[in-house]
PDB file of C-alpha atoms in Angstrom:
ATOM      1  CA  UNK A 262     324.041  92.034 143.648  1.00  0.00           C
ATOM      2  CA  UNK A 263     322.928  95.600 142.942  1.00  0.00           C
ATOM      3  CA  UNK A 264     322.685  97.327 146.307  1.00  0.00           C
ATOM      4  CA  UNK A 265     319.961  99.871 144.672  1.00  0.00           C
ATOM      5  CA  UNK A 266     317.801  96.761 143.349  1.00  0.00           C
ATOM      6  CA  UNK A 267     317.984  95.238 146.926  1.00  0.00           C
ATOM      7  CA  UNK A 268     316.908  98.553 148.451  1.00  0.00           C
ATOM      8  CA  UNK A 269     313.971  98.704 146.008  1.00  0.00           C
ATOM      9  CA  UNK A 270     313.181  94.967 146.641  1.00  0.00           C
ATOM     10  CA  UNK A 271     313.097  95.635 150.409  1.00  0.00           C
ATOM     11  CA  UNK A 272     310.857  98.725 150.367  1.00  0.00           C
ATOM     12  CA  UNK A 273     308.380  97.185 147.901  1.00  0.00           C
ATOM     13  CA  UNK A 274     308.037  94.102 149.969  1.00  0.00           C
ATOM     14  CA  UNK A 275     307.346  96.363 153.165  1.00  0.00           C
ATOM     15  CA  UNK A 276     304.927  98.314 151.241  1.00  0.00           C
ATOM     16  CA  UNK A 277     303.056  95.277 150.101  1.00  0.00           C
ATOM     17  CA  UNK A 278     302.858  93.819 153.675  1.00  0.00           C
ATOM     18  CA  UNK A 279     301.491  97.035 154.719  1.00  0.00           C
ATOM     19  CA  UNK A 280     298.929  97.245 151.794  1.00  0.00           C
ATOM     20  CA  UNK A 281     297.912  93.774 152.332  1.00  0.00           C
ATOM     21  CA  UNK A 282     297.797  93.642 155.973  1.00  0.00           C
ATOM     22  CA  UNK A 283     295.682  96.705 156.298  1.00  0.00           C
ATOM     23  CA  UNK A 284     292.245  95.896 157.847  1.00  0.00           C
ATOM     24  CA  UNK A 285     290.017  96.574 154.903  1.00  0.00           C
ATOM     25  CA  UNK A 286     286.637  95.095 153.965  1.00  0.00           C
ATOM     26  CA  UNK A 287     288.073  94.119 150.814  1.00  0.00           C
ATOM     27  CA  UNK A 288     290.516  91.873 152.333  1.00  0.00           C
ATOM     28  CA  UNK A 289     288.193  90.438 154.998  1.00  0.00           C
ATOM     29  CA  UNK A 290     287.901  90.722 158.840  1.00  0.00           C
ATOM     30  CA  UNK A 291     290.995  88.743 159.895  1.00  0.00           C
ATOM     31  CA  UNK A 292     294.449  89.929 160.799  1.00  0.00           C
ATOM     32  CA  UNK A 293     297.524  88.521 159.105  1.00  0.00           C
ATOM     33  CA  UNK A 294     298.250  86.198 162.224  1.00  0.00           C
ATOM     34  CA  UNK A 295     294.863  84.783 162.496  1.00  0.00           C
ATOM     35  CA  UNK A 296     294.426  84.450 159.015  1.00  0.00           C
ATOM     36  CA  UNK A 297     297.939  82.562 158.477  1.00  0.00           C
ATOM     37  CA  UNK A 298     297.428  80.272 161.352  1.00  0.00           C
ATOM     38  CA  UNK A 299     293.986  79.132 160.261  1.00  0.00           C
ATOM     39  CA  UNK A 300     295.355  78.749 156.592  1.00  0.00           C
ATOM     40  CA  UNK A 301     298.052  76.299 157.915  1.00  0.00           C
ATOM     41  CA  UNK A 302     295.531  74.468 159.790  1.00  0.00           C
ATOM     42  CA  UNK A 303     293.227  74.320 156.787  1.00  0.00           C
ATOM     43  CA  UNK A 304     296.148  73.165 154.578  1.00  0.00           C
ATOM     44  CA  UNK A 305     297.104  70.285 156.820  1.00  0.00           C
ATOM     45  CA  UNK A 306     293.631  68.910 156.973  1.00  0.00           C
ATOM     46  CA  UNK A 307     294.533  67.545 160.416  1.00  0.00           C
ATOM     47  CA  UNK A 308     294.886  68.773 163.822  1.00  0.00           C
ATOM     48  CA  UNK A 309     298.472  69.980 164.637  1.00  0.00           C
ATOM     49  CA  UNK A 310     300.491  70.265 167.911  1.00  0.00           C
ATOM     50  CA  UNK A 311     301.348  73.903 168.563  1.00  0.00           C
ATOM     51  CA  UNK A 312     305.058  73.136 168.262  1.00  0.00           C
ATOM     52  CA  UNK A 313     304.444  71.942 164.603  1.00  0.00           C
ATOM     53  CA  UNK A 314     302.186  74.899 163.919  1.00  0.00           C
ATOM     54  CA  UNK A 315     305.069  77.307 165.297  1.00  0.00           C
ATOM     55  CA  UNK A 316     307.506  75.446 163.200  1.00  0.00           C
ATOM     56  CA  UNK A 317     305.612  75.405 159.981  1.00  0.00           C
ATOM     57  CA  UNK A 318     304.836  79.439 160.494  1.00  0.00           C
ATOM     58  CA  UNK A 319     308.359  80.218 161.573  1.00  0.00           C
ATOM     59  CA  UNK A 320     307.093  81.569 164.900  1.00  0.00           C
ATOM     60  CA  UNK A 321     308.357  81.456 168.627  1.00  0.00           C
ATOM     61  CA  UNK A 322     306.411  78.845 170.856  1.00  0.00           C
ATOM     62  CA  UNK A 323     305.202  81.877 172.951  1.00  0.00           C
ATOM     63  CA  UNK A 324     304.058  83.669 169.818  1.00  0.00           C
ATOM     64  CA  UNK A 325     302.277  80.741 168.345  1.00  0.00           C
ATOM     65  CA  UNK A 326     300.687  80.190 171.840  1.00  0.00           C
ATOM     66  CA  UNK A 327     299.361  83.768 172.092  1.00  0.00           C
ATOM     67  CA  UNK A 328     297.815  83.482 168.622  1.00  0.00           C
ATOM     68  CA  UNK A 329     296.331  80.306 169.244  1.00  0.00           C
ATOM     69  CA  UNK A 330     294.611  81.520 172.622  1.00  0.00           C
ATOM     70  CA  UNK A 331     293.444  84.278 170.641  1.00  0.00           C
ATOM     71  CA  UNK A 332     291.621  82.218 167.956  1.00  0.00           C
ATOM     72  CA  UNK A 333     290.402  79.647 170.785  1.00  0.00           C
ATOM     73  CA  UNK A 334     288.625  82.521 172.857  1.00  0.00           C
ATOM     74  CA  UNK A 335     286.891  83.659 169.306  1.00  0.00           C
ATOM     75  CA  UNK A 336     285.774  79.990 168.843  1.00  0.00           C
ATOM     76  CA  UNK A 337     287.709  79.633 165.649  1.00  0.00           C
ATOM     77  CA  UNK A 338     289.944  76.779 167.012  1.00  0.00           C
ATOM     78  CA  UNK A 339     289.837  74.198 169.652  1.00  0.00           C
ATOM     79  CA  UNK A 340     292.336  72.361 171.539  1.00  0.00           C
ATOM     80  CA  UNK A 341     292.072  68.639 172.882  1.00  0.00           C
ATOM     81  CA  UNK A 342     294.890  66.183 174.314  1.00  0.00           C
ATOM     82  CA  UNK A 343     296.664  64.079 171.884  1.00  0.00           C
ATOM     83  CA  UNK A 344     295.648  60.607 171.997  1.00  0.00           C
ATOM     84  CA  UNK A 345     299.278  59.429 171.990  1.00  0.00           C
ATOM     85  CA  UNK A 346     300.639  61.887 174.623  1.00  0.00           C
ATOM     86  CA  UNK A 347     298.051  63.608 176.585  1.00  0.00           C
ATOM     87  CA  UNK A 348     300.556  66.183 177.722  1.00  0.00           C
ATOM     88  CA  UNK A 349     300.373  67.691 174.193  1.00  0.00           C
ATOM     89  CA  UNK A 350     297.407  69.564 172.902  1.00  0.00           C
ATOM     90  CA  UNK A 351     296.496  69.331 169.386  1.00  0.00           C
ATOM     91  CA  UNK A 352     294.946  72.147 167.391  1.00  0.00           C
ATOM     92  CA  UNK A 353     292.155  72.118 165.123  1.00  0.00           C
ATOM     93  CA  UNK A 354     289.789  74.344 163.296  1.00  0.00           C
ATOM     94  CA  UNK A 355     286.152  74.667 164.329  1.00  0.00           C
ATOM     95  CA  UNK A 356     283.243  75.180 161.835  1.00  0.00           C
ATOM     96  CA  UNK A 357     283.288  78.770 162.870  1.00  0.00           C
ATOM     97  CA  UNK A 358     287.057  78.849 162.108  1.00  0.00           C
ATOM     98  CA  UNK A 359     286.360  77.376 158.725  1.00  0.00           C
ATOM     99  CA  UNK A 360     283.459  79.543 157.925  1.00  0.00           C
ATOM    100  CA  UNK A 361     285.420  83.073 158.579  1.00  0.00           C
ATOM    101  CA  UNK A 362     288.395  81.655 156.540  1.00  0.00           C
ATOM    102  CA  UNK A 363     286.435  80.849 153.524  1.00  0.00           C
ATOM    103  CA  UNK A 364     284.675  84.087 153.702  1.00  0.00           C
ATOM    104  CA  UNK A 365     287.916  86.071 154.056  1.00  0.00           C
ATOM    105  CA  UNK A 366     290.012  83.801 151.471  1.00  0.00           C
ATOM    106  CA  UNK A 367     287.105  84.678 149.033  1.00  0.00           C
ATOM    107  CA  UNK A 368     287.400  88.373 149.722  1.00  0.00           C
ATOM    108  CA  UNK A 369     290.975  88.211 149.391  1.00  0.00           C
ATOM    109  CA  UNK A 370     290.985  86.282 146.194  1.00  0.00           C
ATOM    110  CA  UNK A 371     288.457  88.785 144.698  1.00  0.00           C
ATOM    111  CA  UNK A 372     290.636  91.677 145.723  1.00  0.00           C
ATOM    112  CA  UNK A 373     293.857  90.225 144.057  1.00  0.00           C
ATOM    113  CA  UNK A 374     291.580  89.289 141.088  1.00  0.00           C
ATOM    114  CA  UNK A 375     290.978  93.009 141.045  1.00  0.00           C
ATOM    115  CA  UNK A 376     294.503  94.283 141.363  1.00  0.00           C
ATOM    116  CA  UNK A 377     295.935  91.938 138.771  1.00  0.00           C
ATOM    117  CA  UNK A 378     293.146  92.222 136.488  1.00  0.00           C
ATOM    118  CA  UNK A 379     295.429  93.819 133.838  1.00  0.00           C
ATOM    119  CA  UNK A 380     298.105  91.278 134.145  1.00  0.00           C
ATOM    120  CA  UNK A 381     298.589  88.505 131.784  1.00  0.00           C
ATOM    121  CA  UNK A 382     298.297  85.002 132.532  1.00  0.00           C
ATOM    122  CA  UNK A 383     302.210  84.517 132.079  1.00  0.00           C
ATOM    123  CA  UNK A 384     302.929  87.752 134.528  1.00  0.00           C
ATOM    124  CA  UNK A 385     300.801  86.287 137.075  1.00  0.00           C
ATOM    125  CA  UNK A 386     302.219  82.659 136.797  1.00  0.00           C
ATOM    126  CA  UNK A 387     305.750  84.360 137.084  1.00  0.00           C
ATOM    127  CA  UNK A 388     304.703  86.217 140.154  1.00  0.00           C
ATOM    128  CA  UNK A 389     303.384  83.227 141.924  1.00  0.00           C
ATOM    129  CA  UNK A 390     306.460  81.157 141.037  1.00  0.00           C
ATOM    130  CA  UNK A 391     308.711  84.083 142.289  1.00  0.00           C
ATOM    131  CA  UNK A 392     306.729  84.880 145.556  1.00  0.00           C
ATOM    132  CA  UNK A 393     306.652  81.101 146.231  1.00  0.00           C
ATOM    133  CA  UNK A 394     310.632  80.882 145.700  1.00  0.00           C
ATOM    134  CA  UNK A 395     311.224  84.129 147.909  1.00  0.00           C
ATOM    135  CA  UNK A 396     309.090  82.470 150.714  1.00  0.00           C
ATOM    136  CA  UNK A 397     311.077  79.245 150.568  1.00  0.00           C
ATOM    137  CA  UNK A 398     314.262  81.036 150.573  1.00  0.00           C
ATOM    138  CA  UNK A 399     313.369  83.221 153.489  1.00  0.00           C
ATOM    139  CA  UNK A 400     312.492  79.831 155.280  1.00  0.00           C
ATOM    140  CA  UNK A 401     315.709  78.192 154.625  1.00  0.00           C
ATOM    141  CA  UNK A 402     317.687  81.568 155.356  1.00  0.00           C
ATOM    142  CA  UNK A 403     315.941  81.759 158.692  1.00  0.00           C
ATOM    143  CA  UNK A 404     316.478  78.268 159.654  1.00  0.00           C
ATOM    144  CA  UNK A 405     320.389  78.581 158.583  1.00  0.00           C
ATOM    145  CA  UNK A 406     320.622  81.721 160.648  1.00  0.00           C
ATOM    146  CA  UNK A 407     318.762  80.649 163.753  1.00  0.00           C
TER     147      UNK A 407
END
């Protein structure tokens, strides 16, 4: 593996994270943690326990708990006891959470469409596949090195 390429990849990913997590009206009014947590709940189409949510997002339980508490304060999610085990809290999005997530997703999709407007369909498809693969490999790497 070429060390120069790895250094460039590392820098470009760090820069991309910075550019896409900046609070910008073009990217919506939600920070990265809130966006990812609500997106995960949206993709699951059902309530999740905080442990499952933490695992899916590769977060520590304490970090996930803090993020859930913040979203709960904002009334974007609600907690309720699991019918199977009352000691476990399940989390689901509220209507307010669904509405803000949809607004932010719409803004983010528009921003990405503007940024990628000069890319071919093939280039966009390749980017999507490579980003998905990179994220999956990071998830596997993190689990193997826990």
